[in-house]
Coordinates of C-alpha atoms in Angstrom, one line a residue:
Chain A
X98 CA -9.9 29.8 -8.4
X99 CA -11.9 28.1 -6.3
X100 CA -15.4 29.1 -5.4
X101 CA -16.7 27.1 -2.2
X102 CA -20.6 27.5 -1.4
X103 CA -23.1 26.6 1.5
X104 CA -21.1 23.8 1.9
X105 CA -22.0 21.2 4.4
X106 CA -20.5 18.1 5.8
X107 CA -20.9 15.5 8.4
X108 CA -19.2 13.0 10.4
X109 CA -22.7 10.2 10.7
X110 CA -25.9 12.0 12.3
X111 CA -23.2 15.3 13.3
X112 CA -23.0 18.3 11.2
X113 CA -19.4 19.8 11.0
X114 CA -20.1 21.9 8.2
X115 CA -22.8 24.4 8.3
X116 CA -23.0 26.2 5.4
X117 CA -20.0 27.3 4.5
X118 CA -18.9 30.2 1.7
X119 CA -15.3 30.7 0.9
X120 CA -13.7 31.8 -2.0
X121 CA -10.0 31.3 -3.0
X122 CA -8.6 33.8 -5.1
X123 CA -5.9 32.6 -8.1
X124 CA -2.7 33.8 -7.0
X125 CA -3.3 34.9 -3.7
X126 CA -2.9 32.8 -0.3
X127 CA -6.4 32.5 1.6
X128 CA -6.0 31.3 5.4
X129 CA -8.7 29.5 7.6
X130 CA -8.3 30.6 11.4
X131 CA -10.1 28.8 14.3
X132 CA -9.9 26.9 17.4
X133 CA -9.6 23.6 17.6
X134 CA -12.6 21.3 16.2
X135 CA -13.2 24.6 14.5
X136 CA -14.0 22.5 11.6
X137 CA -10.8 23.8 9.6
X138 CA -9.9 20.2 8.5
X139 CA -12.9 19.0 7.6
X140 CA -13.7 21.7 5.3
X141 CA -10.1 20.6 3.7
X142 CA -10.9 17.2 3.6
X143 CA -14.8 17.8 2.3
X144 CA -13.2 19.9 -0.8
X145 CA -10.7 17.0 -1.4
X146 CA -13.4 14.7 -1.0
X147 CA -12.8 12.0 1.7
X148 CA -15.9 13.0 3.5
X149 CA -19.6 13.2 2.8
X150 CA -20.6 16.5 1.8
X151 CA -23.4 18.9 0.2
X152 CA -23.5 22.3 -1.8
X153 CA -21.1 23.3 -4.4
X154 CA -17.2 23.7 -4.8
X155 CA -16.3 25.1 -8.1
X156 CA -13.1 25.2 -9.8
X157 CA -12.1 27.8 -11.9
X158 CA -12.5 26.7 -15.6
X159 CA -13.4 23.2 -14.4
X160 CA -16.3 23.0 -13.1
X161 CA -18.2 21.7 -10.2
X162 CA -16.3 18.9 -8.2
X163 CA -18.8 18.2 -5.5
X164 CA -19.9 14.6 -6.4
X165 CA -16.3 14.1 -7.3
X166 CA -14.3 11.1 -6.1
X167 CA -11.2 12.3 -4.1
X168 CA -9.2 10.6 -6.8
X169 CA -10.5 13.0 -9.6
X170 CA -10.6 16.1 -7.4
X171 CA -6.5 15.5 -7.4
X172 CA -6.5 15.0 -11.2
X173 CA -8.2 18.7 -10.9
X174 CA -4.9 20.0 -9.5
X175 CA -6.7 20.3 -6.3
X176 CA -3.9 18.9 -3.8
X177 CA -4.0 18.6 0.1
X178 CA -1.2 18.1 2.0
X179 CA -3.1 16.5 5.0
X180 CA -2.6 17.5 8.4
X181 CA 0.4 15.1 10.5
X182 CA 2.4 15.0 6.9
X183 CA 1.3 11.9 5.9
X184 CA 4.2 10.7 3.8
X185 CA 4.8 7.2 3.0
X186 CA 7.2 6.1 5.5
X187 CA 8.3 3.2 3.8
X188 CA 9.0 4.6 0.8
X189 CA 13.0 6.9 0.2
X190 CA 12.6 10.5 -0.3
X191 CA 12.6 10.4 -3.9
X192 CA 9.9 7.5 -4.3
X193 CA 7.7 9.9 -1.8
X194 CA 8.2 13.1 -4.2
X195 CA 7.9 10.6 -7.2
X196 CA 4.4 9.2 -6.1
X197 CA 2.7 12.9 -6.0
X198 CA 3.0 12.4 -10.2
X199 CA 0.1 10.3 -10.7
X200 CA -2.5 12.7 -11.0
X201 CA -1.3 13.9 -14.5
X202 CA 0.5 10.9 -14.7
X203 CA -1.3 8.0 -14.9
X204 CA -0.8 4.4 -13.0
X205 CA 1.0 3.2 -15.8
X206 CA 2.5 6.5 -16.8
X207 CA 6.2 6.7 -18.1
X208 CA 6.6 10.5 -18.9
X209 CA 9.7 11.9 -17.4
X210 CA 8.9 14.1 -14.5
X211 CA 12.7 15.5 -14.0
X212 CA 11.6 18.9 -14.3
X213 CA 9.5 19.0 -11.4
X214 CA 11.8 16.9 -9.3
X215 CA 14.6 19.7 -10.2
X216 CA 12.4 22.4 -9.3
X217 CA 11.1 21.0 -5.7
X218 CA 15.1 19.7 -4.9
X219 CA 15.9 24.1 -6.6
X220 CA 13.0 24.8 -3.4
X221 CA 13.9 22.1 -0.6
X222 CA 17.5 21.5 -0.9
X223 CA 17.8 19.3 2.0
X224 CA 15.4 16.9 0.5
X225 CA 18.1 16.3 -2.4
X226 CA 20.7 15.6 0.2
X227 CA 18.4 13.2 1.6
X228 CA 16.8 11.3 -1.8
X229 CA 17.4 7.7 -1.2
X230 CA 16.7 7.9 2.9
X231 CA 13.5 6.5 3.5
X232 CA 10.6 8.4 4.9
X233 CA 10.2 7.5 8.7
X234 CA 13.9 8.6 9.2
X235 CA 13.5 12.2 8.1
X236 CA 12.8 14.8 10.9
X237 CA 9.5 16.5 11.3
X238 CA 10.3 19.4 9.6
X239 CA 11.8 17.4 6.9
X240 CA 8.6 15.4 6.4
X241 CA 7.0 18.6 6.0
X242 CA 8.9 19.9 3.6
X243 CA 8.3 16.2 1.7
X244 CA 4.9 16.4 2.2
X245 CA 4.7 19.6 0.4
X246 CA 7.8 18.8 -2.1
X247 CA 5.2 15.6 -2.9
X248 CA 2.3 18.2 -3.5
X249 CA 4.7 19.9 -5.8
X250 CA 5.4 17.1 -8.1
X251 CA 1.7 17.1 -8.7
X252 CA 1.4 20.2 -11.0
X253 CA -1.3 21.8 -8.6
X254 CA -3.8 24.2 -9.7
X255 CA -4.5 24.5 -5.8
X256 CA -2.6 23.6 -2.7
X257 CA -4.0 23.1 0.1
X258 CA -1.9 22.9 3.5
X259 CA -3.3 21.9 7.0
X260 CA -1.2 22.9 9.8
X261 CA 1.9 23.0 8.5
X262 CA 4.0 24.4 11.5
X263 CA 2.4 21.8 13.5
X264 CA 4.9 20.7 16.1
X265 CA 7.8 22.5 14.5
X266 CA 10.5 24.3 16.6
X267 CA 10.1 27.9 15.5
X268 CA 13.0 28.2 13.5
X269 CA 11.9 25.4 10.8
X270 CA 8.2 27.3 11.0
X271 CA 9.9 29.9 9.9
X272 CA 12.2 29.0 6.9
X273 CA 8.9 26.5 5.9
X274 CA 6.5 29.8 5.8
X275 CA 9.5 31.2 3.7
X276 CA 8.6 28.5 1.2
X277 CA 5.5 28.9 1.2
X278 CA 5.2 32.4 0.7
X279 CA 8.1 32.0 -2.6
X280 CA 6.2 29.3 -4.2
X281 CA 2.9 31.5 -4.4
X282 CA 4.7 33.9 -5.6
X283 CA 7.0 32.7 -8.1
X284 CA 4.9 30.3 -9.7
X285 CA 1.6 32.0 -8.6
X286 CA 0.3 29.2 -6.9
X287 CA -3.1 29.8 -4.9
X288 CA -2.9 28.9 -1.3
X289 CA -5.8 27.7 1.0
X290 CA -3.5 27.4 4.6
X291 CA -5.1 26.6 7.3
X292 CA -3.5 27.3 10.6
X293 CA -3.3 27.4 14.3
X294 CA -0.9 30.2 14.4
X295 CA -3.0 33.3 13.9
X296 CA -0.1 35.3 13.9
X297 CA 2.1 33.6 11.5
X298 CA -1.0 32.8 9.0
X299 CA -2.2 36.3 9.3
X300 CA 1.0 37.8 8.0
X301 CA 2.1 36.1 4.9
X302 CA -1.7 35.8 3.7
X303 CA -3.8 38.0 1.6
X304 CA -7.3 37.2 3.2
X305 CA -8.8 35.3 5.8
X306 CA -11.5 33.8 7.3
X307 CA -12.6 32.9 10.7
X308 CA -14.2 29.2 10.7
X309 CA -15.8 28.8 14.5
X310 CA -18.5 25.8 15.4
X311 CA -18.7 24.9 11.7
X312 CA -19.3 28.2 9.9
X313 CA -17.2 31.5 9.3
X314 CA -17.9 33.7 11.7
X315 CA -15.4 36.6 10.3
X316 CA -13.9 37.6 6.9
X317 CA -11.7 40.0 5.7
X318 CA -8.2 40.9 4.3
X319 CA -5.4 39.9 6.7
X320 CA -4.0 43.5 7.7
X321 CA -7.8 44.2 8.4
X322 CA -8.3 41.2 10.8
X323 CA -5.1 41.3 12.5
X324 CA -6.3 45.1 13.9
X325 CA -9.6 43.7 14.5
X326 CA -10.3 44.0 18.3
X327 CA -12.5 40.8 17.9
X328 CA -9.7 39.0 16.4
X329 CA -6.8 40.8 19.0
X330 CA -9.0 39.2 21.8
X331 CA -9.8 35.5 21.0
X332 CA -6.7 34.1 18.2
X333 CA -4.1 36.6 18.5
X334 CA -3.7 37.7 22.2
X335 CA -4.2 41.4 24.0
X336 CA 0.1 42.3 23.4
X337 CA -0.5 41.4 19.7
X338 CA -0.4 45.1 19.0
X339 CA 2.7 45.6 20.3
X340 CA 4.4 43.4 17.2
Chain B
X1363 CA 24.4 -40.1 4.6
X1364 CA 26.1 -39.5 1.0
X1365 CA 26.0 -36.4 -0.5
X1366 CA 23.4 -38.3 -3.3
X1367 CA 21.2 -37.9 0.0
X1368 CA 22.1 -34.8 0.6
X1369 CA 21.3 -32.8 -2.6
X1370 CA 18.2 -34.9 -3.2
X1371 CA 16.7 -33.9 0.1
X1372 CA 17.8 -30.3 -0.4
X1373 CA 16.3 -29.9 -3.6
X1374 CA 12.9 -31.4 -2.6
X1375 CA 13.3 -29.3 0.8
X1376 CA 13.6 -25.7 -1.0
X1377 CA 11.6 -27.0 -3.5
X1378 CA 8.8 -27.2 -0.7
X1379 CA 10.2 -24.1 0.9
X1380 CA 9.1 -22.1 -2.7
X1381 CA 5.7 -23.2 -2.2
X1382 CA 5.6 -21.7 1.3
X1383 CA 7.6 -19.2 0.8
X1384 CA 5.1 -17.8 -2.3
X1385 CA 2.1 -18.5 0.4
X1386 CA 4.2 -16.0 2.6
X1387 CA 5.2 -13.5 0.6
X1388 CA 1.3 -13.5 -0.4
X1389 CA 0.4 -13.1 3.3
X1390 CA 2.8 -10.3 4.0
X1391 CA 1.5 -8.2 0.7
X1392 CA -2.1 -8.6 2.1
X1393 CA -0.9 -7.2 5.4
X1394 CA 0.8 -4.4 4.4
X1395 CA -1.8 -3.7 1.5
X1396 CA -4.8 -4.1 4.1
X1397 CA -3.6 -5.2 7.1
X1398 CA -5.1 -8.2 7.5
X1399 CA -3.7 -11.5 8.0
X1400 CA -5.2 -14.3 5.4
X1401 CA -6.5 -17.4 6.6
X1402 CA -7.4 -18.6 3.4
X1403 CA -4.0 -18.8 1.9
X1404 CA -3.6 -22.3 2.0
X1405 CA -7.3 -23.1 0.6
X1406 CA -6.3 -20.5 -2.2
X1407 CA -3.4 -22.9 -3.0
X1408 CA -5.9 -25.9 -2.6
X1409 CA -8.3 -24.2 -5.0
X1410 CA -5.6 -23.3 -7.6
X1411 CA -4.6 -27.2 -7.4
X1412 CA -8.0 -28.0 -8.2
X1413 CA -8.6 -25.4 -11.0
X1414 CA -5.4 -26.4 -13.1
X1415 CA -6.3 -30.0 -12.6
X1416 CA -9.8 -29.6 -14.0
X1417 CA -7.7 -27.8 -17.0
X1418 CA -5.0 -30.4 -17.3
X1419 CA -7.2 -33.8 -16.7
X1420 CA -10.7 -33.4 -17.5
X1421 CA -10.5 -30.7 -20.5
X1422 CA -7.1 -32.4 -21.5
X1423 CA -6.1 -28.8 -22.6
X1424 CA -2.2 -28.3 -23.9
X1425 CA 0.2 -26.8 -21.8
X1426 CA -0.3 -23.2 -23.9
X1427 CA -3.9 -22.5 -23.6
X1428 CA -3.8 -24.2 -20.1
X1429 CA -1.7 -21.5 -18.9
X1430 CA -3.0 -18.8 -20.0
X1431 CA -6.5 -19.9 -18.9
X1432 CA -5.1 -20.7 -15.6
X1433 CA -4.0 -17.4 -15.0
X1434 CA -7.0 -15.3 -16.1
X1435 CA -8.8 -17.9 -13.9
X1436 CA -6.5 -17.1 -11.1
X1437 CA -6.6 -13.4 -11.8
X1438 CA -11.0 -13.8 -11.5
X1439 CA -11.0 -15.9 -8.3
X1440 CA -8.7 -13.2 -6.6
X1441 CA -10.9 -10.3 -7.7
X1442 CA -14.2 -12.0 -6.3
X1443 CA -12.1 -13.1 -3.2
X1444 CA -11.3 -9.2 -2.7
X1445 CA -14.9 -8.2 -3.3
X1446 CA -16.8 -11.0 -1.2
X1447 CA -14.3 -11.5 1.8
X1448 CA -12.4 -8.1 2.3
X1449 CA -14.8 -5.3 0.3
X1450 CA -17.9 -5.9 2.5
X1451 CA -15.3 -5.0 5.9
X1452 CA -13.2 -2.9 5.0
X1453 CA -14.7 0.1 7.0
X1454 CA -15.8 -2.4 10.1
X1455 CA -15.2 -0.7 13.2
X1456 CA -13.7 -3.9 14.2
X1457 CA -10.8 -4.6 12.4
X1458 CA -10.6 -8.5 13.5
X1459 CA -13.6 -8.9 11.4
X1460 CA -12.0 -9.3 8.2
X1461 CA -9.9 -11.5 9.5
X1462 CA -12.7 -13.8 10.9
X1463 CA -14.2 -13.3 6.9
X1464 CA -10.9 -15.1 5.8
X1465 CA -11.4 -18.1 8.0
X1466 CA -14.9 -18.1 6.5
X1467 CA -13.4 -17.7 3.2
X1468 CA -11.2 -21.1 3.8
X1469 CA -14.4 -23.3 5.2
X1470 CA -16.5 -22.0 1.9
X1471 CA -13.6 -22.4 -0.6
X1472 CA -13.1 -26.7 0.7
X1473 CA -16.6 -27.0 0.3
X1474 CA -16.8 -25.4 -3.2
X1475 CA -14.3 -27.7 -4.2
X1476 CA -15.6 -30.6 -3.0
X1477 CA -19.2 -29.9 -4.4
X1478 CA -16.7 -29.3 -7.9
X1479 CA -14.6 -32.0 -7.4
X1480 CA -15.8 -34.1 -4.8
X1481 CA -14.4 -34.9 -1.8
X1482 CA -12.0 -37.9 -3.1
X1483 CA -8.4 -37.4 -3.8
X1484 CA -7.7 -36.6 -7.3
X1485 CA -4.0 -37.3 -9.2
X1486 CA -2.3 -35.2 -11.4
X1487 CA 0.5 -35.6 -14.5
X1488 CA 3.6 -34.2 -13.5
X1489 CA 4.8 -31.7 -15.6
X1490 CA 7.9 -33.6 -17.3
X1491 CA 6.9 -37.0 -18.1
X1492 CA 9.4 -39.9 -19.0
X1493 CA 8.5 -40.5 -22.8
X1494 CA 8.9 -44.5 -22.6
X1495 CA 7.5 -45.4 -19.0
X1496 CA 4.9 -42.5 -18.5
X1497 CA 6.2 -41.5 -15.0
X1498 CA 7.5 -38.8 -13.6
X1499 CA 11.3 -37.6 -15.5
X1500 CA 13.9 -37.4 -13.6
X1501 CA 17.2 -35.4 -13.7
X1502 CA 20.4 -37.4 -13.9
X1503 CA 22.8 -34.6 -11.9
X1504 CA 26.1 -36.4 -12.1
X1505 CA 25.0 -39.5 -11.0
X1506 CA 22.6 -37.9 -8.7
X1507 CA 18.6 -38.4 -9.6
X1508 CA 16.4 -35.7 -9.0
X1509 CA 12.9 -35.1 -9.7
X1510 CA 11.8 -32.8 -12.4
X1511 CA 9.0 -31.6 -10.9
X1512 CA 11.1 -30.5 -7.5
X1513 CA 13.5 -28.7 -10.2
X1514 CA 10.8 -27.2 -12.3
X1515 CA 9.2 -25.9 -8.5
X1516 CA 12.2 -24.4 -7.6
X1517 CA 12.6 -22.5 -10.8
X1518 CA 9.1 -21.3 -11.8
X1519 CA 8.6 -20.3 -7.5
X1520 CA 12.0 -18.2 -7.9
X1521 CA 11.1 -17.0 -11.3
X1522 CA 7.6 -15.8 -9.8
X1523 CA 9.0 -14.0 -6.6
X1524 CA 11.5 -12.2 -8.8
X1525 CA 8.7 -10.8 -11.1
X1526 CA 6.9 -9.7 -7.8
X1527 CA 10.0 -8.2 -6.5
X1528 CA 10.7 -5.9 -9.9
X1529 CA 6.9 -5.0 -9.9
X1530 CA 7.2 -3.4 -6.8
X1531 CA 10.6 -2.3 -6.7
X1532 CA 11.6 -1.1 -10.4
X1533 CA 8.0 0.0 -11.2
X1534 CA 6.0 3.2 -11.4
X1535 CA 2.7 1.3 -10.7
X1536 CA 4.6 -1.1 -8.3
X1537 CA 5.9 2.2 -6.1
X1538 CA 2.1 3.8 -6.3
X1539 CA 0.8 0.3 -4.8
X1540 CA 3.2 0.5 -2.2
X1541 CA 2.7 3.9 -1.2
X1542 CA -1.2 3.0 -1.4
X1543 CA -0.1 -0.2 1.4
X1544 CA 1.4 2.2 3.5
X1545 CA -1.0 5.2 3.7
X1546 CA -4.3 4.8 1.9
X1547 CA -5.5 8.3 3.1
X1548 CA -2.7 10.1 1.5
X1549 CA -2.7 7.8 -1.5
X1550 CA -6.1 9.2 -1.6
X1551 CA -5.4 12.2 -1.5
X1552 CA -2.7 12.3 -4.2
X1553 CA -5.2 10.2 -6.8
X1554 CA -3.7 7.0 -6.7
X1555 CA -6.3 5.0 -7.4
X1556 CA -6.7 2.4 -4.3
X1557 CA -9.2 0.2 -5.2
X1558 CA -7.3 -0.2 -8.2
X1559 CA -4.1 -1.3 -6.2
X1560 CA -5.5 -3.4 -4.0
X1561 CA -7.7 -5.5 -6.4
X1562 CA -4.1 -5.8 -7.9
X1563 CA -2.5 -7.0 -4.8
X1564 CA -5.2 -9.6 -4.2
X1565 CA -4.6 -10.9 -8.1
X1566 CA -0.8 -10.9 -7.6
X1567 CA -1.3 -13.1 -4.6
X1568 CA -3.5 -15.6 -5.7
X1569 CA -1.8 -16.0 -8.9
X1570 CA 1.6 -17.0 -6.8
X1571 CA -0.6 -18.7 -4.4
X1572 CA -2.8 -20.8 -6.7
X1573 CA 0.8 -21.4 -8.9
X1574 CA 2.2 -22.8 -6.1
X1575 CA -0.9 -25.6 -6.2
X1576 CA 0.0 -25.8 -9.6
X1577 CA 3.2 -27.3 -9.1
X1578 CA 2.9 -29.6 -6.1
X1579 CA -0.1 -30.8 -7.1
X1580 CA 1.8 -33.8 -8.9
X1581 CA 3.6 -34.2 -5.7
X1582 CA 1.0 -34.5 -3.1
X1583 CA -2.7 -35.7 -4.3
X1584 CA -4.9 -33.2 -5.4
X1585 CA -7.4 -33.2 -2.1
X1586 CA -9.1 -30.3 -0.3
X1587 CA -6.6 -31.3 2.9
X1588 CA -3.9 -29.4 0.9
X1589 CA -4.6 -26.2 2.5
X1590 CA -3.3 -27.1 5.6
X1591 CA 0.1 -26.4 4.5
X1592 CA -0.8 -22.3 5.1
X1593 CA 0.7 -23.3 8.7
X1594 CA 4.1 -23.7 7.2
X1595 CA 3.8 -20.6 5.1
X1596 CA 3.1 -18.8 8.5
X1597 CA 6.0 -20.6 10.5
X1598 CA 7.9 -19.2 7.9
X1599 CA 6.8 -16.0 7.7
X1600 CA 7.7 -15.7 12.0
X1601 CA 10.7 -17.3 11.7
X1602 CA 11.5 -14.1 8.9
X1603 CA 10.3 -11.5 10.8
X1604 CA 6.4 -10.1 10.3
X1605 CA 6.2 -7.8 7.8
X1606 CA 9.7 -8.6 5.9
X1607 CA 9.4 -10.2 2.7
X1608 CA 13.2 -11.4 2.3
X1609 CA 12.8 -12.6 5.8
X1610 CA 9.2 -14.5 5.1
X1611 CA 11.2 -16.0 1.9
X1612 CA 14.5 -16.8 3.5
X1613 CA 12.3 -18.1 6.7
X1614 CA 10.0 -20.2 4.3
X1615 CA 13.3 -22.2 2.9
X1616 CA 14.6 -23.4 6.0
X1617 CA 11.0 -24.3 7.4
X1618 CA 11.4 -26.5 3.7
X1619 CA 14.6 -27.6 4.3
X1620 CA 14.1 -28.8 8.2
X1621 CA 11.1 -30.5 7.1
X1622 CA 12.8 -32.3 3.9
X1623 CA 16.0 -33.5 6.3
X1624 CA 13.5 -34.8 9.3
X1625 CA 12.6 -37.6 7.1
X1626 CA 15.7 -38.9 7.1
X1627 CA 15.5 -39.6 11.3
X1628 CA 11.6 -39.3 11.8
X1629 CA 9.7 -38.6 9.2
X1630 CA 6.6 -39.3 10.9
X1631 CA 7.1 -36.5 13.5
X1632 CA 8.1 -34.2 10.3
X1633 CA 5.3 -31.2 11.5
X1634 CA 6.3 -31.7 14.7
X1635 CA 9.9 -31.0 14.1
X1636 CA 9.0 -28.2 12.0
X1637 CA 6.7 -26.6 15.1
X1638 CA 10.0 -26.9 17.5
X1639 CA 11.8 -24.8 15.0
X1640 CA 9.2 -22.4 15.2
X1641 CA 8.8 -22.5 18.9
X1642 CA 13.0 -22.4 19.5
X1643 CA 13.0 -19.5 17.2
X1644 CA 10.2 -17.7 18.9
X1645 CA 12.4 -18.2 22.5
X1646 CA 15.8 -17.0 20.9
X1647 CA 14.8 -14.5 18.6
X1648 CA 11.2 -13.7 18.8
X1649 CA 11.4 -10.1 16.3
X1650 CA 12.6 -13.1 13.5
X1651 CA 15.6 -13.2 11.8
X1652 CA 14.7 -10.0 10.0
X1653 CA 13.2 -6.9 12.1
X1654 CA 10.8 -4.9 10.3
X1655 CA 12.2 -2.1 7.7
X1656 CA 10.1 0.5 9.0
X1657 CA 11.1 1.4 12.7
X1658 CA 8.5 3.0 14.5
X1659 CA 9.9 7.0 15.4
X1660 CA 9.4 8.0 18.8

């Protein structure tokens, strides 16, 4: 679905991207694993385009998108929900899930989009209860399940998430990675997740990499990598075994 | 006092308080669309005077080509404003620089117009003239004479701030520019199209802006001193609240209205009374009468 290679990016004279190769597969859910500064996120935000970048990123049936504006990357269907939610705090619930329509919409737009809000409310119930309460108020599992309710208003060929459990109390990680695993696979939605909980991301996903200093250092299915001794020691922890 | 008194001076007080209060509801959109304060507002207004009086006076056009002309020429001058004095800055690592690049923007607009104009005060026709004596009309409220041109002020600045307010409450494009004022990295990221919204912001404010000159031009002189009425649009916009546009509206009415009933006593100390307002509100209430609608979460 998405074919990422020797893909470079940089933040001025540094090099966060080293020649990256990555390949997410339609219908599956591909997770990046890696410390921090890793390079995860900026390998999210060089496909979506709100960095400089070099080498090739090619959509499925559409083509190369590398000297793409981050505007016409989301017309693609390619849609990142950004690391720290992002959602327009100003904005009620609705407006937020409303705004995520302008990719296939148009600025001017006037098509009726009540099929997608029915189907993210059918997914994220609480955000129905919560429709005309404006962004800020929501808790921060509630903003995440905007920020990803917003991504589904935008028909995506692609979705991208970037830390979604961060700062979640386990519970909400939970019922969120619940989510994420139903809308892959009842609408068949390809997934690129990148995580900081190796574990979690590990067991709903079909494949992973591991991104360290800038490139991957490690690739595989997930049940391969989560018995890798290499893995065990450095992401997941020496009693990992034991789950 | 009589009540004549009394509703004369309140008409021409709100009728003043529009004006500012369109210079502050143009200041606020600029500072939730780029977060920058605009120093230029009141040489925008100044310029706008200027334009429609070139329109009016020396090409003697009728009221319906002049407005339309007016209006694309408003809609130009806030596109190059965006591109020359905010487009340059807008990834300075100093974020005050855009905001010197307005004050910049306010010397180089008075000099334009005086190398246009030149430098001496220029009158305008008032909108509604008298058809037998050629002076301004006036409005015979039950025995109570008002000015047309206050009237017509107080209608086309409400008129104006409504069509801004359904923009960006009751429509699609309206919500989009919002959500591009509040985060333009998630804007991005969904494909609203930013550049788009805020070269659309900066025409919707200096249309009102430039408007505004429009109408009291008749009132005042047209002179390139008329910018210095920004400070009233920004008294009002503190005495609202920063960053609440009922507040900035409401808060631009009563700086009007103070200043319209300080004639009465001293009208030579008008600013001045205006500025202890300010001050006495800034002791009492210094948030403004309006907090802002966005809390910050801890």
């Amino acid at each position: 679905m998405l074919k990422i290679t020797d893909l470079h990016a940089y933040y001025g004279p540094i090099e966060a991207l080293k020649g990256i190769n990555v390949h997410v597969e339609a219908g599956k859910i591909t997770c990046l694993i890696g410390s921090n500064g890793a390079g995860k996120t900026t390998l999210l935000n060089a496909i979506s385009g709100t960095i400089k970048r070099t080498g090739s990123i090619i959509v499925e049936g559409k083509g190369e998108i590398i000297d793409k504006h981050s505007r016409f990357i989301a017309r693609r269907g390619i849609i990142h929900v950004p690391e720290g939610r992002h959602i327009f705090p100003g904005l009620t619930v609705r407006e937020n899930l409303e705004t995520g329509t302008v990719n296939w919409h148009g600025f001017f737009g006037r098509q009726p989009y009540d099929k997608e809000l029915k189907e993210v409310y059918k997914l994220f119930p609480r955000l129905e209860e919560r429709k005309n309460q404006l962004g800020w108020s929501l808790s921060g599992g509630e903003q995440q399940m905007l920020a990803i309710g917003r991504a589904m208003m935008a028909r995506p060929a692609v979705l991208m998430l970037d830390e979604p459990s961060m700062g979640l109390a386990p519970l909400v990680v939970q019922e969120l990675f619940e989510k994420i695993v139903e809308i892959n696979k009842q609408q068949g939605i390809p997934i690129l997740l990148v995580e900081q909980n190796a574990r979690l991301a590990l067991e709903i996903s079909h494949y992973a990499y591991i991104i360290d200093g800038g490139s991957v250092k490690l690739e595989g299915s997930s049940s391969e990598l989560k018995n890798d001794p290499r893995v065990i020691e450095a992401y997941l922890g020496k009693f990992a075994k034991k789950n | 006092m009589n009540i004549n008194t009394i509703v004369s001076l309140s008409v021409n007080g709100i009728a003043m308080g529009m004006i500012y209060a369109l210079m502050a509801m143009g200041l606020i959109l600029l500072i939730r669309a780029i977060g920058v304060m605009n120093f230029a507002q009141g040489d925008l207004l100044m310029f706008g005077a200027f334009v429609t009086c070139a329109l009016t006076v020396d090409l003697k056009l009728p009221l319906w080509i002049m407005i339309p002309l007016a209006l694309i020429s408003f809609a130009v001058i806030g596109v190059i404003f965006m591109f020359t004095v905010y487009w340059p800055l807008k990834d300075a690592t100093y974020p005050t620089a855009t905001v010197i690049s307005t004050m910049g923007a306010a010397m180089a607009l008075k000099e334009i117009a005086t190398l246009i104009w030149g430098s001496l005060p220029r009158s305008m026709p008032p909108l509604m003239k008298n058809p037998k004596t050629g002076k301004a009309a006036v409005l015979n409220l039950f025995g109570i004479k008002l000015q047309w041109q206050f009237v017509l002020t107080i209608i086309v600045g409400a008129v104006l701030i409504w069509l801004v307010f359904v923009l960006f409450e009751k429509l699609y494009a309206g919500r989009m520019m919002q959500a591009a004022a509040q985060d333009k990295y998630a804007a991005e990221l969904l494909g609203i199209p930013t550049i788009l919204t805020t070269a659309a912001t900066y025409i919707i404010v200096v249309i009102m802006v430039s408007t505004g000159g429009y109408m009291i031009a008749p009132i005042f002189m047209v002179s390139n001193t008329l910018g210095s009425l920004q400070l009233r649009a920004f008294a009002g916009v503190v005495i609202g609240g920063l960053g609440n546009i009922k507040g900035a509206i409401i808060g631009s009415l009563i700086i009007g209205l103070v200043e319209s009933f300080s004639t009465i006593q001293f009208s030579q100390y008008k600013d001045a009374v205006v500025f202890i307002v300010l001050i006495a509100m800034l002791l009492v209430r210094p948030q403004g009468l309006f907090g802002e609608k966005v809390a910050d979460k801890a």
